[in-house]
PDB file of C-alpha atoms in Angstrom:
ATOM      1  CA  UNK A   1     -25.643  75.107 -11.139  1.00 51.00           C
ATOM      2  CA  UNK A   2     -22.584  74.010 -13.087  1.00 57.00           C
ATOM      3  CA  UNK A   3     -21.973  71.227 -10.531  1.00 60.00           C
ATOM      4  CA  UNK A   4     -25.597  70.041 -10.505  1.00 62.00           C
ATOM      5  CA  UNK A   5     -25.170  67.202 -13.069  1.00 64.00           C
ATOM      6  CA  UNK A   6     -22.183  65.830 -11.158  1.00 64.00           C
ATOM      7  CA  UNK A   7     -24.074  65.998  -7.872  1.00 61.00           C
ATOM      8  CA  UNK A   8     -27.089  64.240  -9.355  1.00 60.00           C
ATOM      9  CA  UNK A   9     -24.870  61.531 -10.818  1.00 66.00           C
ATOM     10  CA  UNK A  10     -23.209  61.041  -7.421  1.00 62.00           C
ATOM     11  CA  UNK A  11     -26.606  60.599  -5.755  1.00 56.00           C
ATOM     12  CA  UNK A  12     -27.676  58.080  -8.425  1.00 58.00           C
ATOM     13  CA  UNK A  13     -24.483  56.059  -7.933  1.00 61.00           C
ATOM     14  CA  UNK A  14     -24.986  56.010  -4.162  1.00 55.00           C
ATOM     15  CA  UNK A  15     -28.593  54.866  -4.556  1.00 52.00           C
ATOM     16  CA  UNK A  16     -27.548  52.156  -7.015  1.00 56.00           C
ATOM     17  CA  UNK A  17     -24.846  50.911  -4.680  1.00 56.00           C
ATOM     18  CA  UNK A  18     -27.303  50.841  -1.787  1.00 52.00           C
ATOM     19  CA  UNK A  19     -29.811  48.958  -3.932  1.00 53.00           C
ATOM     20  CA  UNK A  20     -27.217  46.377  -4.925  1.00 52.00           C
ATOM     21  CA  UNK A  21     -26.241  45.832  -1.311  1.00 48.00           C
ATOM     22  CA  UNK A  22     -29.875  45.401  -0.323  1.00 54.00           C
ATOM     23  CA  UNK A  23     -30.404  42.866  -3.097  1.00 57.00           C
ATOM     24  CA  UNK A  24     -27.332  40.912  -2.015  1.00 58.00           C
ATOM     25  CA  UNK A  25     -28.599  40.869   1.565  1.00 62.00           C
ATOM     26  CA  UNK A  26     -32.020  39.717   0.357  1.00 57.00           C
ATOM     27  CA  UNK A  27     -30.562  37.022  -1.883  1.00 64.00           C
ATOM     28  CA  UNK A  28     -28.395  35.594   0.919  1.00 76.00           C
ATOM     29  CA  UNK A  29     -30.911  35.966   3.745  1.00 75.00           C
ATOM     30  CA  UNK A  30     -31.708  32.240   4.117  1.00 76.00           C
ATOM     31  CA  UNK A  31     -28.069  31.165   3.961  1.00 79.00           C
ATOM     32  CA  UNK A  32     -27.007  33.841   6.424  1.00 83.00           C
ATOM     33  CA  UNK A  33     -29.812  32.855   8.786  1.00 83.00           C
ATOM     34  CA  UNK A  34     -28.447  29.296   8.857  1.00 83.00           C
ATOM     35  CA  UNK A  35     -25.061  30.568   9.989  1.00 83.00           C
ATOM     36  CA  UNK A  36     -26.286  33.115  12.516  1.00 79.00           C
ATOM     37  CA  UNK A  37     -28.707  30.615  14.087  1.00 81.00           C
ATOM     38  CA  UNK A  38     -25.861  28.052  14.244  1.00 78.00           C
ATOM     39  CA  UNK A  39     -28.135  25.372  12.752  1.00 82.00           C
ATOM     40  CA  UNK A  40     -27.156  21.954  11.420  1.00 87.00           C
ATOM     41  CA  UNK A  41     -28.599  19.602   8.790  1.00 86.00           C
ATOM     42  CA  UNK A  42     -30.535  16.434   9.550  1.00 89.00           C
ATOM     43  CA  UNK A  43     -29.109  13.051   8.585  1.00 90.00           C
ATOM     44  CA  UNK A  44     -30.412  12.420   5.033  1.00 85.00           C
ATOM     45  CA  UNK A  45     -29.133   8.820   4.711  1.00 87.00           C
ATOM     46  CA  UNK A  46     -31.464   6.125   5.983  1.00 85.00           C
ATOM     47  CA  UNK A  47     -29.560   3.302   7.653  1.00 90.00           C
ATOM     48  CA  UNK A  48     -26.581   5.480   8.544  1.00 94.00           C
ATOM     49  CA  UNK A  49     -26.771   5.715  12.332  1.00 95.00           C
ATOM     50  CA  UNK A  50     -23.243   5.222  13.661  1.00 97.00           C
ATOM     51  CA  UNK A  51     -20.144   6.543  11.909  1.00 98.00           C
ATOM     52  CA  UNK A  52     -16.450   7.033  12.487  1.00 98.00           C
ATOM     53  CA  UNK A  53     -14.092   9.658  11.158  1.00 98.00           C
ATOM     54  CA  UNK A  54     -10.431   9.776  10.147  1.00 98.00           C
ATOM     55  CA  UNK A  55      -8.359  12.569   8.590  1.00 97.00           C
ATOM     56  CA  UNK A  56      -5.546  11.847   6.116  1.00 96.00           C
ATOM     57  CA  UNK A  57      -2.722  14.273   5.374  1.00 96.00           C
ATOM     58  CA  UNK A  58      -2.017  14.242   1.627  1.00 95.00           C
ATOM     59  CA  UNK A  59      -0.429  17.705   1.570  1.00 95.00           C
ATOM     60  CA  UNK A  60       2.918  18.170  -0.174  1.00 90.00           C
ATOM     61  CA  UNK A  61       4.106  21.424   1.430  1.00 90.00           C
ATOM     62  CA  UNK A  62       2.983  21.958   5.024  1.00 93.00           C
ATOM     63  CA  UNK A  63       2.077  19.336   7.608  1.00 93.00           C
ATOM     64  CA  UNK A  64      -1.401  19.595   9.086  1.00 95.00           C
ATOM     65  CA  UNK A  65      -2.372  18.493  12.587  1.00 96.00           C
ATOM     66  CA  UNK A  66      -4.736  15.679  11.593  1.00 96.00           C
ATOM     67  CA  UNK A  67      -5.823  15.022  15.194  1.00 95.00           C
ATOM     68  CA  UNK A  68      -6.862  18.627  15.700  1.00 96.00           C
ATOM     69  CA  UNK A  69      -8.685  18.680  12.376  1.00 97.00           C
ATOM     70  CA  UNK A  70     -10.382  15.366  13.177  1.00 97.00           C
ATOM     71  CA  UNK A  71     -11.543  16.866  16.468  1.00 96.00           C
ATOM     72  CA  UNK A  72     -13.058  19.852  14.657  1.00 96.00           C
ATOM     73  CA  UNK A  73     -14.827  17.646  12.109  1.00 97.00           C
ATOM     74  CA  UNK A  74     -16.003  15.272  14.839  1.00 97.00           C
ATOM     75  CA  UNK A  75     -17.598  18.145  16.750  1.00 95.00           C
ATOM     76  CA  UNK A  76     -19.478  19.338  13.676  1.00 94.00           C
ATOM     77  CA  UNK A  77     -20.606  15.869  12.551  1.00 95.00           C
ATOM     78  CA  UNK A  78     -21.869  15.102  16.050  1.00 94.00           C
ATOM     79  CA  UNK A  79     -24.353  17.986  15.730  1.00 94.00           C
ATOM     80  CA  UNK A  80     -26.178  16.241  12.862  1.00 94.00           C
ATOM     81  CA  UNK A  81     -29.455  14.829  14.153  1.00 91.00           C
ATOM     82  CA  UNK A  82     -29.794  11.007  14.203  1.00 91.00           C
ATOM     83  CA  UNK A  83     -26.055  10.520  13.731  1.00 94.00           C
ATOM     84  CA  UNK A  84     -23.711   9.101  16.363  1.00 96.00           C
ATOM     85  CA  UNK A  85     -19.975   9.575  15.847  1.00 97.00           C
ATOM     86  CA  UNK A  86     -17.446   7.258  17.485  1.00 97.00           C
ATOM     87  CA  UNK A  87     -14.884   8.969  19.751  1.00 96.00           C
ATOM     88  CA  UNK A  88     -11.648   9.863  17.985  1.00 94.00           C
ATOM     89  CA  UNK A  89      -9.640   7.816  20.485  1.00 94.00           C
ATOM     90  CA  UNK A  90     -11.421   4.627  19.395  1.00 95.00           C
ATOM     91  CA  UNK A  91     -10.569   5.235  15.742  1.00 96.00           C
ATOM     92  CA  UNK A  92      -6.959   6.162  16.516  1.00 94.00           C
ATOM     93  CA  UNK A  93      -6.604   3.011  18.600  1.00 94.00           C
ATOM     94  CA  UNK A  94      -7.806   0.879  15.694  1.00 95.00           C
ATOM     95  CA  UNK A  95      -5.400   2.614  13.300  1.00 94.00           C
ATOM     96  CA  UNK A  96      -2.449   2.040  15.643  1.00 92.00           C
ATOM     97  CA  UNK A  97      -3.140  -1.658  16.151  1.00 91.00           C
ATOM     98  CA  UNK A  98      -4.383  -2.521  12.661  1.00 90.00           C
ATOM     99  CA  UNK A  99      -2.733  -2.447   9.268  1.00 91.00           C
ATOM    100  CA  UNK A 100      -4.835  -0.040   7.204  1.00 95.00           C
ATOM    101  CA  UNK A 101      -3.890   1.901   4.086  1.00 95.00           C
ATOM    102  CA  UNK A 102      -6.417   4.694   3.626  1.00 96.00           C
ATOM    103  CA  UNK A 103      -8.494   5.485   1.718  1.00 95.00           C
ATOM    104  CA  UNK A 104      -8.109   2.033   0.134  1.00 95.00           C
ATOM    105  CA  UNK A 105      -9.155   0.201   3.311  1.00 96.00           C
ATOM    106  CA  UNK A 106     -11.950   2.577   4.291  1.00 96.00           C
ATOM    107  CA  UNK A 107     -14.670  -0.047   4.026  1.00 96.00           C
ATOM    108  CA  UNK A 108     -12.573  -2.616   5.916  1.00 96.00           C
ATOM    109  CA  UNK A 109     -11.945  -0.158   8.752  1.00 97.00           C
ATOM    110  CA  UNK A 110     -15.667   0.629   8.963  1.00 97.00           C
ATOM    111  CA  UNK A 111     -16.438  -3.088   9.253  1.00 96.00           C
ATOM    112  CA  UNK A 112     -13.768  -3.626  11.903  1.00 96.00           C
ATOM    113  CA  UNK A 113     -15.068  -0.686  13.935  1.00 97.00           C
ATOM    114  CA  UNK A 114     -18.623  -2.013  13.661  1.00 97.00           C
ATOM    115  CA  UNK A 115     -20.057   1.253  12.334  1.00 98.00           C
ATOM    116  CA  UNK A 116     -22.519   1.945   9.535  1.00 97.00           C
ATOM    117  CA  UNK A 117     -20.084   4.239   7.788  1.00 97.00           C
ATOM    118  CA  UNK A 118     -16.619   5.760   7.855  1.00 98.00           C
ATOM    119  CA  UNK A 119     -15.897   9.332   6.831  1.00 97.00           C
ATOM    120  CA  UNK A 120     -12.396   9.722   5.406  1.00 97.00           C
ATOM    121  CA  UNK A 121     -11.342  13.357   5.110  1.00 97.00           C
ATOM    122  CA  UNK A 122      -8.389  13.778   2.748  1.00 96.00           C
ATOM    123  CA  UNK A 123      -6.565  17.102   3.052  1.00 97.00           C
ATOM    124  CA  UNK A 124      -4.885  17.848  -0.282  1.00 95.00           C
ATOM    125  CA  UNK A 125      -3.780  21.441   0.330  1.00 95.00           C
ATOM    126  CA  UNK A 126      -2.972  23.272   3.536  1.00 96.00           C
ATOM    127  CA  UNK A 127      -1.307  26.665   3.867  1.00 95.00           C
ATOM    128  CA  UNK A 128      -1.616  28.268   7.314  1.00 94.00           C
ATOM    129  CA  UNK A 129       0.319  31.433   6.428  1.00 92.00           C
ATOM    130  CA  UNK A 130      -0.862  34.776   5.083  1.00 89.00           C
ATOM    131  CA  UNK A 131      -4.346  34.072   3.755  1.00 92.00           C
ATOM    132  CA  UNK A 132      -4.914  30.452   4.919  1.00 95.00           C
ATOM    133  CA  UNK A 133      -6.063  27.791   2.477  1.00 96.00           C
ATOM    134  CA  UNK A 134      -7.502  24.330   3.136  1.00 97.00           C
ATOM    135  CA  UNK A 135      -8.566  21.950   0.362  1.00 96.00           C
ATOM    136  CA  UNK A 136     -10.080  18.609   1.192  1.00 94.00           C
ATOM    137  CA  UNK A 137     -12.258  15.784   0.000  1.00 94.00           C
ATOM    138  CA  UNK A 138     -14.727  14.186   2.396  1.00 95.00           C
ATOM    139  CA  UNK A 139     -15.630  10.610   1.446  1.00 95.00           C
ATOM    140  CA  UNK A 140     -18.085   8.164   2.985  1.00 95.00           C
ATOM    141  CA  UNK A 141     -17.467   4.410   2.983  1.00 96.00           C
ATOM    142  CA  UNK A 142     -20.559   2.429   3.932  1.00 95.00           C
ATOM    143  CA  UNK A 143     -22.476  -0.786   3.346  1.00 93.00           C
ATOM    144  CA  UNK A 144     -25.586   0.682   4.933  1.00 91.00           C
ATOM    145  CA  UNK A 145     -26.570   2.608   1.826  1.00 88.00           C
ATOM    146  CA  UNK A 146     -26.282   2.250  -1.926  1.00 85.00           C
ATOM    147  CA  UNK A 147     -24.000   4.664  -3.789  1.00 86.00           C
ATOM    148  CA  UNK A 148     -25.594   8.091  -3.591  1.00 79.00           C
ATOM    149  CA  UNK A 149     -23.973   9.284  -6.809  1.00 76.00           C
ATOM    150  CA  UNK A 150     -20.952   8.310  -8.925  1.00 73.00           C
ATOM    151  CA  UNK A 151     -17.657   9.081  -7.210  1.00 82.00           C
ATOM    152  CA  UNK A 152     -14.573  10.043  -9.210  1.00 82.00           C
ATOM    153  CA  UNK A 153     -12.206   9.650  -6.265  1.00 83.00           C
ATOM    154  CA  UNK A 154      -9.080  10.452  -8.268  1.00 81.00           C
ATOM    155  CA  UNK A 155     -10.585  13.848  -9.101  1.00 81.00           C
ATOM    156  CA  UNK A 156     -11.713  14.442  -5.539  1.00 80.00           C
ATOM    157  CA  UNK A 157      -8.175  14.124  -4.186  1.00 80.00           C
ATOM    158  CA  UNK A 158      -6.267  15.528  -7.151  1.00 81.00           C
ATOM    159  CA  UNK A 159      -3.509  17.907  -6.181  1.00 82.00           C
ATOM    160  CA  UNK A 160      -2.450  15.921  -3.125  1.00 87.00           C
ATOM    161  CA  UNK A 161       0.099  13.165  -2.642  1.00 89.00           C
ATOM    162  CA  UNK A 162      -0.520   9.774  -4.207  1.00 90.00           C
ATOM    163  CA  UNK A 163      -2.593   7.524  -1.973  1.00 92.00           C
ATOM    164  CA  UNK A 164      -3.560   3.829  -2.098  1.00 92.00           C
ATOM    165  CA  UNK A 165      -6.906   3.911  -3.884  1.00 90.00           C
ATOM    166  CA  UNK A 166      -9.820   1.530  -3.241  1.00 91.00           C
ATOM    167  CA  UNK A 167     -10.967  -0.937  -5.863  1.00 88.00           C
ATOM    168  CA  UNK A 168     -14.305  -0.462  -7.582  1.00 84.00           C
ATOM    169  CA  UNK A 169     -16.006  -2.896  -5.191  1.00 85.00           C
ATOM    170  CA  UNK A 170     -14.910  -0.915  -2.125  1.00 90.00           C
ATOM    171  CA  UNK A 171     -15.195   2.681  -3.295  1.00 92.00           C
ATOM    172  CA  UNK A 172     -16.965   5.322  -1.188  1.00 94.00           C
ATOM    173  CA  UNK A 173     -20.697   5.752  -1.662  1.00 93.00           C
ATOM    174  CA  UNK A 174     -20.364   9.525  -1.906  1.00 92.00           C
ATOM    175  CA  UNK A 175     -17.726  12.234  -1.786  1.00 92.00           C
ATOM    176  CA  UNK A 176     -17.518  16.004  -1.775  1.00 91.00           C
ATOM    177  CA  UNK A 177     -14.566  18.267  -2.426  1.00 93.00           C
ATOM    178  CA  UNK A 178     -14.054  21.929  -1.574  1.00 94.00           C
ATOM    179  CA  UNK A 179     -11.357  24.600  -1.473  1.00 95.00           C
ATOM    180  CA  UNK A 180     -11.452  27.228   1.273  1.00 97.00           C
ATOM    181  CA  UNK A 181      -9.200  30.128   0.307  1.00 96.00           C
ATOM    182  CA  UNK A 182      -9.567  32.954   2.820  1.00 94.00           C
ATOM    183  CA  UNK A 183      -8.328  35.493   0.266  1.00 94.00           C
ATOM    184  CA  UNK A 184     -11.551  34.997  -1.700  1.00 95.00           C
ATOM    185  CA  UNK A 185     -14.430  37.391  -1.052  1.00 94.00           C
ATOM    186  CA  UNK A 186     -17.160  34.746  -0.900  1.00 93.00           C
ATOM    187  CA  UNK A 187     -15.186  32.658   1.621  1.00 94.00           C
ATOM    188  CA  UNK A 188     -14.568  35.657   3.869  1.00 93.00           C
ATOM    189  CA  UNK A 189     -18.248  36.503   3.719  1.00 92.00           C
ATOM    190  CA  UNK A 190     -19.166  33.031   4.963  1.00 91.00           C
ATOM    191  CA  UNK A 191     -16.489  33.246   7.666  1.00 91.00           C
ATOM    192  CA  UNK A 192     -18.151  36.458   8.894  1.00 90.00           C
ATOM    193  CA  UNK A 193     -21.518  34.715   9.074  1.00 90.00           C
ATOM    194  CA  UNK A 194     -19.989  31.732  10.841  1.00 89.00           C
ATOM    195  CA  UNK A 195     -18.376  34.078  13.379  1.00 87.00           C
ATOM    196  CA  UNK A 196     -21.767  35.685  14.036  1.00 83.00           C
ATOM    197  CA  UNK A 197     -23.281  32.278  14.755  1.00 82.00           C
ATOM    198  CA  UNK A 198     -20.366  31.448  17.039  1.00 77.00           C
ATOM    199  CA  UNK A 199     -21.024  34.657  19.011  1.00 67.00           C
ATOM    200  CA  UNK A 200     -17.587  36.046  18.187  1.00 53.00           C
ATOM    201  CA  UNK A 201     -18.685  39.519  19.214  1.00 51.00           C
ATOM    202  CA  UNK A 202     -19.746  38.413  22.691  1.00 53.00           C
ATOM    203  CA  UNK A 203     -16.399  36.768  23.375  1.00 55.00           C
ATOM    204  CA  UNK A 204     -14.462  39.807  22.211  1.00 54.00           C
ATOM    205  CA  UNK A 205     -13.220  38.160  19.019  1.00 62.00           C
ATOM    206  CA  UNK A 206     -13.440  39.776  15.603  1.00 80.00           C
ATOM    207  CA  UNK A 207     -14.522  37.639  12.666  1.00 84.00           C
ATOM    208  CA  UNK A 208     -10.925  37.731  11.337  1.00 83.00           C
ATOM    209  CA  UNK A 209      -9.991  35.497  14.258  1.00 82.00           C
ATOM    210  CA  UNK A 210     -11.779  32.680  12.443  1.00 82.00           C
ATOM    211  CA  UNK A 211      -9.235  32.512   9.675  1.00 84.00           C
ATOM    212  CA  UNK A 212      -6.166  33.989  11.372  1.00 84.00           C
ATOM    213  CA  UNK A 213      -6.235  31.247  14.015  1.00 87.00           C
ATOM    214  CA  UNK A 214      -5.994  27.797  12.458  1.00 91.00           C
ATOM    215  CA  UNK A 215      -8.096  25.863  15.025  1.00 91.00           C
ATOM    216  CA  UNK A 216     -10.956  28.300  14.370  1.00 91.00           C
ATOM    217  CA  UNK A 217     -10.419  28.141  10.609  1.00 94.00           C
ATOM    218  CA  UNK A 218     -10.638  24.344  10.887  1.00 95.00           C
ATOM    219  CA  UNK A 219     -13.933  24.761  12.757  1.00 93.00           C
ATOM    220  CA  UNK A 220     -15.305  26.919   9.956  1.00 94.00           C
ATOM    221  CA  UNK A 221     -14.126  24.508   7.248  1.00 96.00           C
ATOM    222  CA  UNK A 222     -15.608  21.568   9.174  1.00 96.00           C
ATOM    223  CA  UNK A 223     -18.981  23.277   9.464  1.00 94.00           C
ATOM    224  CA  UNK A 224     -18.969  23.983   5.735  1.00 94.00           C
ATOM    225  CA  UNK A 225     -18.083  20.399   4.863  1.00 94.00           C
ATOM    226  CA  UNK A 226     -20.811  18.949   7.074  1.00 92.00           C
ATOM    227  CA  UNK A 227     -23.407  20.977   5.240  1.00 89.00           C
TER     228      UNK A 227
END
């Protein structure tokens, strides 16, 4: 009888913890369903039918494989309905033969490629060791749509190397920025969901493989950025 209060308190704590977990599962059910069903968004920008993609390395410390990252982003962008993405080889060919300083010449490159828009992904932080980190800004240069919201490009790419910036008349129409730090609980949770959608269990891979192996971590980051 002396231990009864302690036992009751232990049961209450267990029930509370279970309730909290159930609430978290309930709160995240729609987001988790998107990952596990491996679904993709529809193209929300009218007039944006054909696009190209280029990745810029603005990292100070470690060098990132921009071609591999571009391939991962290309694969994810290509899944968006009503959006056609030029092959990476076409874009690389134009960059090798032309004289472009990106992101400053993003709009010029889009015009020369004959596409409705150009996505310029600017990697500002990349650390593949320990708990991997990728920080990047994804910008869209286009004449096919009006600016979707004000873009503070200097803030989007802050933390990376200095880059030639576009003038006000040739700025991107929209931009997003995100940091993916695999040491953070919320990022690891989304990696787990992404691994479920990628059928990691069926291929014998644990979800940790999606941040311990950089090509897979790039796939996860690319999926997040597309959404």
